[in-house]
Amino acid sequence: MANIVIDRIRKSFGSFEALKEVSLTINDGEFVSLLGPSGCGKTTLLRIIAGLETATSGDVRIGEKSVIGLPPKDRGLAMVFQNYAVFPHMTVYENVAFGLRMQKAEDRRVKAQVEKAAGLLHIEQYLDRYPNKLSGGQRQRVAVARALAVEPKVLLMDEPLSNLDALLRLEMRTELKTVLQSAGTTTIYVTHDQTEAMGLSDRIAVMHGGVVEQVGSPVDVYNHPATRFVGGFIGNPPMNFIKVPVANGQVMAGADQLAVPREAGNEIVLGLRGEAVELAPPQQGLEMKVRVAEPMGSHLLLTGSIHDQPVRVILPASETVKSGDTIGLKLDRNRITWLSPESGKSFPAVAA
Amino acid sequence: MTNNRSWIPYLLILPSVAFLGLLFVVPLVQTIWLAMSDNGMPSLANAERMVNDINFARSVRNTFLLTIVVVPVQLCIALVMGTLVAKVGRGRETILWIWTIPLGISDLAAGLVWLSILQNTGYFNSALFGLGIIERQASWLSYQTPVALFLAIAIAEIWRGTAIVMVIIVAGLNQVPKEFREAAEIFGAGPWTRFWRITLPLIRPALQSALILRTVLAFEVFAVVYALGGRNFPVLVGEAYYWQNQNQNYGVAAAYAVLIMIISLAATLVYLKAIKVDPERLP
Ligand SMILES: Nc1ncnc2c1ncn2[C@@H]1O[C@H](COP(=O)(O)OP(=O)(O)OP(=O)(O)O)[C@@H](O)[C@H]1O
Ligand SMILES: [Mg+2]
């Protein structure tokens, strides 16, 4: 069993609080992504789990056992560093073999494991080269291979594919996912790339300013963001936030009446995914003034305003809307998120 | 474009080349000529006279012995000090500053400091006497106690010259990103393995510089020896000094100077070959 429990971890650097009470549980064999903007504390959290940094307070348990105070090598994990940390004075082969050599594995096993990991990451042809002769993306793959070669119970990866081109990244992440899944590796995967996080993860933890704002399945996080930040950070285009007046517990969206949560005041923020709409006749739908209409081939991207607030929506490519038009939109009730204008937190979903 | 400007780099290093030529190459050529000539004719008479002097073999042996003992000890101490200081957070600058104080003391002054400790009426004897270990003043620096004299000189040299090695090593350690050590740690390397397999190979260039510098300086040891042992412990530079000053024989003094230079160059060459720095394998 290698589940990870992160229990109220705080970390301060001097007076700066990099992590403010982060709690997160990762089940055995689960793949969890840490997603968040630069500087939100992703690397710091990984380093605390790995034992490279001491938390100011809080506990980390791996497999039900507290690892606070345990040196990194006794935590039974492998890590891919954000800046690779591939040893420049060793060949790629020796780099990948490093962990196994430290375990005093016999040569035959080392060779087999190195070849397996190298094959997976397509670096077989560089095995006897030195890392300085490799590109950033190649070095990054060496770092991933080095971590995979030891077949760890827990794998921490800090933006492991950030330097690869789009095509290779897609291929690598699929293969990575397959391998880790079949090995049952508990994985924490830091990334900036939300499609990567959506595609790979069992669950996503969205971090912001040293806090985990939401943990949930990719679909959950996408459709029901817990905070305004999460909705704005995830998805392209980001979620639209429209402040609307509430009357009698209802919000009018064109001819439709939408029930809002009981806790709402006179105003509420309507969180709307760009694609959770369809075109409706102007009198019936919610009115949108289209400033720019961009046909993207697969869909039509409209930028404009609703209630004088900027929005972006997506319609099927077959619709014909031109820049300057005023249109009506019918909202998909089940995909609306209601948020408090004051706190920016979402209300629990209301029964439709 | 680039071709047209290829002379610019040469122009830029011209002043330093001229400077070196004037103050280094010219005296060097003169010294070599002085050593290899007699009354204006090429001759090996000076070299012959040098080699046949009774102090020659002893001075060669002493100089090499000192170098072989002092340099490795200094390197080890400097590595330990450098690694320690790299681990310190606050107060790091202060520690470095204190450790480099011997660097700011001239070698003759350093020799005199150790003389005041080790001479017959020195602090060392007073301390031993105070503790009741000796009954009367012991002599450490005479020709009758060659081992003690050698140790005294070696200790003084180690005290005086370790700081420069440490400074270079600290600079080298600063060049190695901490993630290399951390990665090694995660993959199961203990402190020794990390030191031997990661840190040491990565500071090769610093090691090389420190060893070359320290070894060359060790072959030029003089003032400390002069202060502590006088001619009881002949060394190469000391002999050059005596031939020049006491014997007024510039030819033989020059021969010693040339010999020291050859030894230093050879040592440098050995280090360059032995501790190869392959730019391809650096961070
Ligand atoms: N050793 C340190 N000393 C002081 N501040 C630090 C230190 N390490 C990190 N920080 C600060 O903590 C915050 C979080 O850093 P961290 O490296 O965890 O961010 P990140 O989420 O990994 O960002 P990125 O996506 O850019 O890698 C940053 O504001 C950073 O400046
Ligand atoms: Mg980071």
PDB file of C-alpha atoms in Angstrom, chain B:
ATOM      1  CA  MET B   1      31.400  40.171 -41.090  1.00  0.00           C
ATOM      2  CA  THR B   2      32.925  37.903 -38.467  1.00  0.00           C
ATOM      3  CA  ASN B   3      35.965  37.377 -40.672  1.00  0.00           C
ATOM      4  CA  ASN B   4      36.613  41.085 -40.952  1.00  0.00           C
ATOM      5  CA  ARG B   5      36.657  41.410 -37.225  1.00  0.00           C
ATOM      6  CA  SER B   6      38.750  38.396 -36.397  1.00  0.00           C
ATOM      7  CA  TRP B   7      41.642  40.641 -35.343  1.00  0.00           C
ATOM      8  CA  ILE B   8      39.593  42.342 -32.624  1.00  0.00           C
ATOM      9  CA  PRO B   9      40.095  39.663 -29.982  1.00  0.00           C
ATOM     10  CA  TYR B  10      43.834  39.781 -30.584  1.00  0.00           C
ATOM     11  CA  LEU B  11      43.828  43.527 -30.288  1.00  0.00           C
ATOM     12  CA  LEU B  12      41.976  43.260 -27.018  1.00  0.00           C
ATOM     13  CA  ILE B  13      44.454  40.864 -25.447  1.00  0.00           C
ATOM     14  CA  LEU B  14      47.432  42.814 -26.802  1.00  0.00           C
ATOM     15  CA  PRO B  15      47.945  44.963 -23.676  1.00  0.00           C
ATOM     16  CA  SER B  16      48.060  41.946 -21.405  1.00  0.00           C
ATOM     17  CA  VAL B  17      50.358  40.129 -23.815  1.00  0.00           C
ATOM     18  CA  ALA B  18      52.675  43.128 -23.913  1.00  0.00           C
ATOM     19  CA  PHE B  19      52.582  43.359 -20.157  1.00  0.00           C
ATOM     20  CA  LEU B  20      53.374  39.678 -19.756  1.00  0.00           C
ATOM     21  CA  GLY B  21      56.116  39.920 -22.349  1.00  0.00           C
ATOM     22  CA  LEU B  22      57.785  42.814 -20.641  1.00  0.00           C
ATOM     23  CA  LEU B  23      57.559  41.660 -17.073  1.00  0.00           C
ATOM     24  CA  PHE B  24      57.580  37.915 -17.452  1.00  0.00           C
ATOM     25  CA  VAL B  25      59.061  36.631 -20.686  1.00  0.00           C
ATOM     26  CA  VAL B  26      62.042  38.980 -20.752  1.00  0.00           C
ATOM     27  CA  PRO B  27      63.176  38.221 -17.191  1.00  0.00           C
ATOM     28  CA  LEU B  28      62.470  34.562 -17.839  1.00  0.00           C
ATOM     29  CA  VAL B  29      64.723  34.483 -20.884  1.00  0.00           C
ATOM     30  CA  GLN B  30      67.365  36.403 -18.977  1.00  0.00           C
ATOM     31  CA  THR B  31      67.194  33.982 -16.072  1.00  0.00           C
ATOM     32  CA  ILE B  32      67.478  30.975 -18.343  1.00  0.00           C
ATOM     33  CA  TRP B  33      70.456  32.562 -20.085  1.00  0.00           C
ATOM     34  CA  LEU B  34      72.027  33.367 -16.729  1.00  0.00           C
ATOM     35  CA  ALA B  35      71.647  29.755 -15.670  1.00  0.00           C
ATOM     36  CA  MET B  36      72.905  28.227 -18.900  1.00  0.00           C
ATOM     37  CA  SER B  37      75.874  30.437 -19.596  1.00  0.00           C
ATOM     38  CA  ASP B  38      79.312  31.190 -18.227  1.00  0.00           C
ATOM     39  CA  ASN B  39      81.095  34.426 -19.073  1.00  0.00           C
ATOM     40  CA  GLY B  40      78.774  35.005 -22.005  1.00  0.00           C
ATOM     41  CA  MET B  41      79.215  31.486 -23.425  1.00  0.00           C
ATOM     42  CA  PRO B  42      76.629  28.686 -23.230  1.00  0.00           C
ATOM     43  CA  SER B  43      77.669  26.303 -20.497  1.00  0.00           C
ATOM     44  CA  LEU B  44      76.334  23.842 -17.963  1.00  0.00           C
ATOM     45  CA  ALA B  45      78.819  24.896 -15.302  1.00  0.00           C
ATOM     46  CA  ASN B  46      76.125  26.489 -13.112  1.00  0.00           C
ATOM     47  CA  ALA B  47      73.933  23.441 -13.256  1.00  0.00           C
ATOM     48  CA  GLU B  48      76.906  21.255 -12.440  1.00  0.00           C
ATOM     49  CA  ARG B  49      77.823  23.390  -9.484  1.00  0.00           C
ATOM     50  CA  MET B  50      74.260  23.325  -8.254  1.00  0.00           C
ATOM     51  CA  VAL B  51      73.948  19.552  -8.488  1.00  0.00           C
ATOM     52  CA  ASN B  52      77.284  18.926  -6.763  1.00  0.00           C
ATOM     53  CA  ASP B  53      76.502  21.154  -3.809  1.00  0.00           C
ATOM     54  CA  ILE B  54      75.955  19.185  -0.582  1.00  0.00           C
ATOM     55  CA  ASN B  55      72.606  20.901   0.046  1.00  0.00           C
ATOM     56  CA  PHE B  56      71.206  20.172  -3.419  1.00  0.00           C
ATOM     57  CA  ALA B  57      69.933  16.639  -2.855  1.00  0.00           C
ATOM     58  CA  ARG B  58      68.590  17.551   0.571  1.00  0.00           C
ATOM     59  CA  SER B  59      66.753  20.591  -0.725  1.00  0.00           C
ATOM     60  CA  VAL B  60      65.181  18.608  -3.575  1.00  0.00           C
ATOM     61  CA  ARG B  61      64.143  15.859  -1.167  1.00  0.00           C
ATOM     62  CA  ASN B  62      62.784  18.300   1.411  1.00  0.00           C
ATOM     63  CA  THR B  63      60.813  20.317  -1.103  1.00  0.00           C
ATOM     64  CA  PHE B  64      59.191  17.241  -2.619  1.00  0.00           C
ATOM     65  CA  LEU B  65      58.523  15.730   0.787  1.00  0.00           C
ATOM     66  CA  LEU B  66      56.836  18.902   1.971  1.00  0.00           C
ATOM     67  CA  THR B  67      54.733  19.126  -1.170  1.00  0.00           C
ATOM     68  CA  ILE B  68      53.690  15.489  -1.020  1.00  0.00           C
ATOM     69  CA  VAL B  69      52.631  15.800   2.600  1.00  0.00           C
ATOM     70  CA  VAL B  70      51.202  19.301   2.619  1.00  0.00           C
ATOM     71  CA  VAL B  71      49.138  19.439  -0.570  1.00  0.00           C
ATOM     72  CA  PRO B  72      46.960  16.331  -0.032  1.00  0.00           C
ATOM     73  CA  VAL B  73      46.357  17.265   3.601  1.00  0.00           C
ATOM     74  CA  GLN B  74      45.375  20.761   2.539  1.00  0.00           C
ATOM     75  CA  LEU B  75      43.056  19.394  -0.120  1.00  0.00           C
ATOM     76  CA  CYS B  76      41.305  17.095   2.347  1.00  0.00           C
ATOM     77  CA  ILE B  77      40.923  19.790   4.973  1.00  0.00           C
ATOM     78  CA  ALA B  78      39.680  22.248   2.362  1.00  0.00           C
ATOM     79  CA  LEU B  79      37.108  19.745   1.072  1.00  0.00           C
ATOM     80  CA  VAL B  80      35.831  19.145   4.584  1.00  0.00           C
ATOM     81  CA  MET B  81      35.736  22.872   5.328  1.00  0.00           C
ATOM     82  CA  GLY B  82      34.097  23.671   1.989  1.00  0.00           C
ATOM     83  CA  THR B  83      31.429  21.014   2.452  1.00  0.00           C
ATOM     84  CA  LEU B  84      30.765  22.180   5.996  1.00  0.00           C
ATOM     85  CA  VAL B  85      30.468  25.803   5.036  1.00  0.00           C
ATOM     86  CA  ALA B  86      28.125  24.919   2.173  1.00  0.00           C
ATOM     87  CA  LYS B  87      25.742  23.383   4.703  1.00  0.00           C
ATOM     88  CA  VAL B  88      25.710  26.450   6.939  1.00  0.00           C
ATOM     89  CA  GLY B  89      22.890  28.892   6.381  1.00  0.00           C
ATOM     90  CA  ARG B  90      23.307  31.951   8.529  1.00  0.00           C
ATOM     91  CA  GLY B  91      26.786  33.068   9.510  1.00  0.00           C
ATOM     92  CA  ARG B  92      28.294  31.488   6.428  1.00  0.00           C
ATOM     93  CA  GLU B  93      30.082  34.674   5.410  1.00  0.00           C
ATOM     94  CA  THR B  94      31.536  35.131   8.890  1.00  0.00           C
ATOM     95  CA  ILE B  95      32.896  31.588   8.981  1.00  0.00           C
ATOM     96  CA  LEU B  96      34.418  31.992   5.533  1.00  0.00           C
ATOM     97  CA  TRP B  97      35.937  35.277   6.588  1.00  0.00           C
ATOM     98  CA  ILE B  98      37.514  33.793   9.693  1.00  0.00           C
ATOM     99  CA  TRP B  99      38.814  30.777   7.822  1.00  0.00           C
ATOM    100  CA  THR B 100      40.459  32.947   5.211  1.00  0.00           C
ATOM    101  CA  ILE B 101      42.364  35.111   7.691  1.00  0.00           C
ATOM    102  CA  PRO B 102      45.618  33.117   7.218  1.00  0.00           C
ATOM    103  CA  LEU B 103      45.332  34.015   3.542  1.00  0.00           C
ATOM    104  CA  GLY B 104      45.791  37.670   4.399  1.00  0.00           C
ATOM    105  CA  ILE B 105      48.962  37.099   6.396  1.00  0.00           C
ATOM    106  CA  SER B 106      52.237  37.271   4.533  1.00  0.00           C
ATOM    107  CA  ASP B 107      54.165  34.027   4.523  1.00  0.00           C
ATOM    108  CA  LEU B 108      57.061  35.467   6.498  1.00  0.00           C
ATOM    109  CA  ALA B 109      54.676  36.797   9.153  1.00  0.00           C
ATOM    110  CA  ALA B 110      53.011  33.388   9.257  1.00  0.00           C
ATOM    111  CA  GLY B 111      56.408  31.811   9.774  1.00  0.00           C
ATOM    112  CA  LEU B 112      57.147  34.214  12.619  1.00  0.00           C
ATOM    113  CA  VAL B 113      53.788  33.456  14.236  1.00  0.00           C
ATOM    114  CA  TRP B 114      54.613  29.767  14.292  1.00  0.00           C
ATOM    115  CA  LEU B 115      58.142  30.557  15.440  1.00  0.00           C
ATOM    116  CA  SER B 116      56.754  32.345  18.460  1.00  0.00           C
ATOM    117  CA  ILE B 117      54.697  29.256  19.194  1.00  0.00           C
ATOM    118  CA  LEU B 118      57.344  26.634  18.625  1.00  0.00           C
ATOM    119  CA  GLN B 119      60.652  28.192  19.615  1.00  0.00           C
ATOM    120  CA  ASN B 120      62.339  27.105  22.844  1.00  0.00           C
ATOM    121  CA  THR B 121      60.713  29.863  24.869  1.00  0.00           C
ATOM    122  CA  GLY B 122      57.509  29.691  22.845  1.00  0.00           C
ATOM    123  CA  TYR B 123      53.865  29.155  23.772  1.00  0.00           C
ATOM    124  CA  PHE B 124      53.892  25.467  22.918  1.00  0.00           C
ATOM    125  CA  ASN B 125      56.663  24.685  25.384  1.00  0.00           C
ATOM    126  CA  SER B 126      55.058  26.894  28.015  1.00  0.00           C
ATOM    127  CA  ALA B 127      51.806  25.011  27.605  1.00  0.00           C
ATOM    128  CA  LEU B 128      53.502  21.603  27.801  1.00  0.00           C
ATOM    129  CA  PHE B 129      55.482  22.728  30.812  1.00  0.00           C
ATOM    130  CA  GLY B 130      52.373  24.120  32.472  1.00  0.00           C
ATOM    131  CA  LEU B 131      50.634  20.786  31.990  1.00  0.00           C
ATOM    132  CA  GLY B 132      53.626  19.004  33.462  1.00  0.00           C
ATOM    133  CA  ILE B 133      54.327  17.023  30.298  1.00  0.00           C
ATOM    134  CA  ILE B 134      57.902  18.266  29.934  1.00  0.00           C
ATOM    135  CA  GLU B 135      60.359  19.241  32.634  1.00  0.00           C
ATOM    136  CA  ARG B 136      62.433  21.709  30.744  1.00  0.00           C
ATOM    137  CA  GLN B 137      62.255  23.539  27.479  1.00  0.00           C
ATOM    138  CA  ALA B 138      62.307  21.122  24.567  1.00  0.00           C
ATOM    139  CA  SER B 139      63.751  22.124  21.238  1.00  0.00           C
ATOM    140  CA  TRP B 140      61.580  21.452  18.187  1.00  0.00           C
ATOM    141  CA  LEU B 141      63.232  23.437  15.477  1.00  0.00           C
ATOM    142  CA  SER B 142      66.880  22.366  15.578  1.00  0.00           C
ATOM    143  CA  TYR B 143      68.791  20.177  13.147  1.00  0.00           C
ATOM    144  CA  GLN B 144      68.909  17.526  15.863  1.00  0.00           C
ATOM    145  CA  THR B 145      65.132  17.101  15.683  1.00  0.00           C
ATOM    146  CA  PRO B 146      64.535  16.815  11.938  1.00  0.00           C
ATOM    147  CA  VAL B 147      61.143  15.092  12.261  1.00  0.00           C
ATOM    148  CA  ALA B 148      59.793  17.714  14.636  1.00  0.00           C
ATOM    149  CA  LEU B 149      61.184  20.441  12.429  1.00  0.00           C
ATOM    150  CA  PHE B 150      59.568  18.916   9.357  1.00  0.00           C
ATOM    151  CA  LEU B 151      56.224  18.567  11.143  1.00  0.00           C
ATOM    152  CA  ALA B 152      56.421  22.133  12.420  1.00  0.00           C
ATOM    153  CA  ILE B 153      57.029  23.463   8.920  1.00  0.00           C
ATOM    154  CA  ALA B 154      54.330  21.246   7.433  1.00  0.00           C
ATOM    155  CA  ILE B 155      51.780  22.370  10.028  1.00  0.00           C
ATOM    156  CA  ALA B 156      52.633  26.019   9.513  1.00  0.00           C
ATOM    157  CA  GLU B 157      52.325  25.607   5.743  1.00  0.00           C
ATOM    158  CA  ILE B 158      49.014  23.781   6.083  1.00  0.00           C
ATOM    159  CA  TRP B 159      47.706  26.484   8.354  1.00  0.00           C
ATOM    160  CA  ARG B 160      48.834  29.188   5.973  1.00  0.00           C
ATOM    161  CA  GLY B 161      47.835  27.753   2.617  1.00  0.00           C
ATOM    162  CA  THR B 162      44.639  25.760   3.131  1.00  0.00           C
ATOM    163  CA  ALA B 163      42.348  28.775   2.885  1.00  0.00           C
ATOM    164  CA  ILE B 164      43.142  29.395  -0.777  1.00  0.00           C
ATOM    165  CA  VAL B 165      42.272  25.794  -1.625  1.00  0.00           C
ATOM    166  CA  MET B 166      39.055  26.111   0.351  1.00  0.00           C
ATOM    167  CA  VAL B 167      38.065  29.334  -1.377  1.00  0.00           C
ATOM    168  CA  ILE B 168      38.463  27.699  -4.783  1.00  0.00           C
ATOM    169  CA  ILE B 169      36.549  24.620  -3.660  1.00  0.00           C
ATOM    170  CA  VAL B 170      33.722  26.669  -2.186  1.00  0.00           C
ATOM    171  CA  ALA B 171      33.475  28.513  -5.487  1.00  0.00           C
ATOM    172  CA  GLY B 172      33.352  25.143  -7.258  1.00  0.00           C
ATOM    173  CA  LEU B 173      30.691  23.800  -4.926  1.00  0.00           C
ATOM    174  CA  ASN B 174      28.576  26.890  -5.520  1.00  0.00           C
ATOM    175  CA  GLN B 175      28.565  26.033  -9.213  1.00  0.00           C
ATOM    176  CA  VAL B 176      26.886  22.686  -8.605  1.00  0.00           C
ATOM    177  CA  PRO B 177      23.094  23.010  -8.419  1.00  0.00           C
ATOM    178  CA  LYS B 178      21.725  21.358  -5.278  1.00  0.00           C
ATOM    179  CA  GLU B 179      19.305  19.282  -7.345  1.00  0.00           C
ATOM    180  CA  PHE B 180      22.120  16.939  -8.391  1.00  0.00           C
ATOM    181  CA  ARG B 181      22.779  15.992  -4.797  1.00  0.00           C
ATOM    182  CA  GLU B 182      19.070  15.861  -4.087  1.00  0.00           C
ATOM    183  CA  ALA B 183      18.373  13.587  -7.025  1.00  0.00           C
ATOM    184  CA  ALA B 184      21.146  11.276  -5.867  1.00  0.00           C
ATOM    185  CA  GLU B 185      19.671  11.312  -2.384  1.00  0.00           C
ATOM    186  CA  ILE B 186      16.209  10.404  -3.632  1.00  0.00           C
ATOM    187  CA  PHE B 187      17.592   7.515  -5.628  1.00  0.00           C
ATOM    188  CA  GLY B 188      19.232   6.110  -2.540  1.00  0.00           C
ATOM    189  CA  ALA B 189      22.751   7.530  -2.353  1.00  0.00           C
ATOM    190  CA  GLY B 190      24.093   8.077   1.166  1.00  0.00           C
ATOM    191  CA  PRO B 191      26.324  11.016   2.106  1.00  0.00           C
ATOM    192  CA  TRP B 192      29.555   9.243   1.083  1.00  0.00           C
ATOM    193  CA  THR B 193      28.233   8.080  -2.228  1.00  0.00           C
ATOM    194  CA  ARG B 194      26.874  11.519  -2.943  1.00  0.00           C
ATOM    195  CA  PHE B 195      30.260  13.033  -2.172  1.00  0.00           C
ATOM    196  CA  TRP B 196      32.332  10.569  -4.210  1.00  0.00           C
ATOM    197  CA  ARG B 197      29.974   9.928  -7.110  1.00  0.00           C
ATOM    198  CA  ILE B 198      28.287  13.308  -7.543  1.00  0.00           C
ATOM    199  CA  THR B 199      29.965  16.240  -5.806  1.00  0.00           C
ATOM    200  CA  LEU B 200      33.610  15.368  -6.395  1.00  0.00           C
ATOM    201  CA  PRO B 201      33.273  14.663 -10.124  1.00  0.00           C
ATOM    202  CA  LEU B 202      31.264  17.832 -10.589  1.00  0.00           C
ATOM    203  CA  ILE B 203      33.872  20.060  -8.946  1.00  0.00           C
ATOM    204  CA  ARG B 204      36.732  18.628 -11.005  1.00  0.00           C
ATOM    205  CA  PRO B 205      37.583  21.992 -12.586  1.00  0.00           C
ATOM    206  CA  ALA B 206      37.864  23.625  -9.163  1.00  0.00           C
ATOM    207  CA  LEU B 207      39.907  20.684  -7.875  1.00  0.00           C
ATOM    208  CA  GLN B 208      42.235  20.959 -10.817  1.00  0.00           C
ATOM    209  CA  SER B 209      42.764  24.694 -10.362  1.00  0.00           C
ATOM    210  CA  ALA B 210      43.251  24.359  -6.623  1.00  0.00           C
ATOM    211  CA  LEU B 211      45.763  21.525  -6.987  1.00  0.00           C
ATOM    212  CA  ILE B 212      47.790  23.264  -9.663  1.00  0.00           C
ATOM    213  CA  LEU B 213      47.904  26.510  -7.734  1.00  0.00           C
ATOM    214  CA  ARG B 214      48.674  24.882  -4.409  1.00  0.00           C
ATOM    215  CA  THR B 215      51.313  22.522  -5.783  1.00  0.00           C
ATOM    216  CA  VAL B 216      53.154  25.229  -7.645  1.00  0.00           C
ATOM    217  CA  LEU B 217      53.114  27.351  -4.516  1.00  0.00           C
ATOM    218  CA  ALA B 218      54.301  24.389  -2.457  1.00  0.00           C
ATOM    219  CA  PHE B 219      57.367  23.988  -4.661  1.00  0.00           C
ATOM    220  CA  GLU B 220      58.106  27.651  -4.018  1.00  0.00           C
ATOM    221  CA  VAL B 221      57.941  27.308  -0.243  1.00  0.00           C
ATOM    222  CA  PHE B 222      60.517  29.530   1.435  1.00  0.00           C
ATOM    223  CA  ALA B 223      59.576  32.179   3.993  1.00  0.00           C
ATOM    224  CA  VAL B 224      57.957  29.829   6.503  1.00  0.00           C
ATOM    225  CA  VAL B 225      60.919  27.481   6.258  1.00  0.00           C
ATOM    226  CA  TYR B 226      63.318  30.381   6.587  1.00  0.00           C
ATOM    227  CA  ALA B 227      61.581  31.649   9.721  1.00  0.00           C
ATOM    228  CA  LEU B 228      61.270  28.278  11.434  1.00  0.00           C
ATOM    229  CA  GLY B 229      64.311  26.309  10.368  1.00  0.00           C
ATOM    230  CA  GLY B 230      66.689  28.582   8.589  1.00  0.00           C
ATOM    231  CA  ARG B 231      69.136  26.483   6.638  1.00  0.00           C
ATOM    232  CA  ASN B 232      68.559  23.499   8.938  1.00  0.00           C
ATOM    233  CA  PHE B 233      65.884  22.504   6.488  1.00  0.00           C
ATOM    234  CA  PRO B 234      67.166  23.403   3.010  1.00  0.00           C
ATOM    235  CA  VAL B 235      64.546  23.832   0.274  1.00  0.00           C
ATOM    236  CA  LEU B 236      64.956  24.782  -3.388  1.00  0.00           C
ATOM    237  CA  VAL B 237      63.945  28.430  -3.210  1.00  0.00           C
ATOM    238  CA  GLY B 238      65.981  28.804  -0.034  1.00  0.00           C
ATOM    239  CA  GLU B 239      69.068  27.532  -1.856  1.00  0.00           C
ATOM    240  CA  ALA B 240      68.467  29.955  -4.707  1.00  0.00           C
ATOM    241  CA  TYR B 241      68.297  32.713  -2.121  1.00  0.00           C
ATOM    242  CA  TYR B 242      71.532  31.690  -0.408  1.00  0.00           C
ATOM    243  CA  TRP B 243      73.460  31.384  -3.656  1.00  0.00           C
ATOM    244  CA  GLN B 244      72.260  34.771  -4.694  1.00  0.00           C
ATOM    245  CA  ASN B 245      72.704  36.634  -1.407  1.00  0.00           C
ATOM    246  CA  GLN B 246      75.365  34.852   0.578  1.00  0.00           C
ATOM    247  CA  ASN B 247      77.489  33.463  -2.229  1.00  0.00           C
ATOM    248  CA  GLN B 248      76.730  36.269  -4.680  1.00  0.00           C
ATOM    249  CA  ASN B 249      76.612  33.594  -7.373  1.00  0.00           C
ATOM    250  CA  TYR B 250      73.786  34.642  -9.668  1.00  0.00           C
ATOM    251  CA  GLY B 251      74.404  31.843 -12.122  1.00  0.00           C
ATOM    252  CA  VAL B 252      73.772  29.022  -9.669  1.00  0.00           C
ATOM    253  CA  ALA B 253      70.807  30.929  -8.169  1.00  0.00           C
ATOM    254  CA  ALA B 254      69.370  31.198 -11.676  1.00  0.00           C
ATOM    255  CA  ALA B 255      69.939  27.483 -12.211  1.00  0.00           C
ATOM    256  CA  TYR B 256      67.835  26.788  -9.096  1.00  0.00           C
ATOM    257  CA  ALA B 257      65.151  29.159 -10.370  1.00  0.00           C
ATOM    258  CA  VAL B 258      65.020  27.342 -13.695  1.00  0.00           C
ATOM    259  CA  LEU B 259      64.863  23.977 -11.957  1.00  0.00           C
ATOM    260  CA  ILE B 260      61.909  25.149  -9.818  1.00  0.00           C
ATOM    261  CA  MET B 261      60.148  26.383 -12.911  1.00  0.00           C
ATOM    262  CA  ILE B 262      60.632  23.081 -14.705  1.00  0.00           C
ATOM    263  CA  ILE B 263      59.293  21.152 -11.726  1.00  0.00           C
ATOM    264  CA  SER B 264      56.252  23.442 -11.479  1.00  0.00           C
ATOM    265  CA  LEU B 265      55.497  23.161 -15.177  1.00  0.00           C
ATOM    266  CA  ALA B 266      55.812  19.394 -15.001  1.00  0.00           C
ATOM    267  CA  ALA B 267      53.469  19.243 -12.013  1.00  0.00           C
ATOM    268  CA  THR B 268      50.911  21.398 -13.809  1.00  0.00           C
ATOM    269  CA  LEU B 269      51.119  19.121 -16.826  1.00  0.00           C
ATOM    270  CA  VAL B 270      50.606  16.067 -14.663  1.00  0.00           C
ATOM    271  CA  TYR B 271      47.489  17.568 -13.121  1.00  0.00           C
ATOM    272  CA  LEU B 272      46.090  18.644 -16.462  1.00  0.00           C
ATOM    273  CA  LYS B 273      46.472  15.087 -17.683  1.00  0.00           C
ATOM    274  CA  ALA B 274      45.471  13.295 -14.512  1.00  0.00           C
ATOM    275  CA  ILE B 275      42.371  15.342 -13.664  1.00  0.00           C
ATOM    276  CA  LYS B 276      40.982  15.738 -17.131  1.00  0.00           C
ATOM    277  CA  VAL B 277      38.209  18.266 -17.324  1.00  0.00           C
ATOM    278  CA  ASP B 278      35.887  17.360 -20.133  1.00  0.00           C
ATOM    279  CA  PRO B 279      33.630  20.340 -20.812  1.00  0.00           C
ATOM    280  CA  GLU B 280      31.084  17.898 -22.166  1.00  0.00           C
ATOM    281  CA  ARG B 281      30.637  16.391 -18.740  1.00  0.00           C
ATOM    282  CA  LEU B 282      30.145  19.579 -16.761  1.00  0.00           C
ATOM    283  CA  PRO B 283      26.837  20.986 -15.574  1.00  0.00           C
TER     284      PRO B 283
END
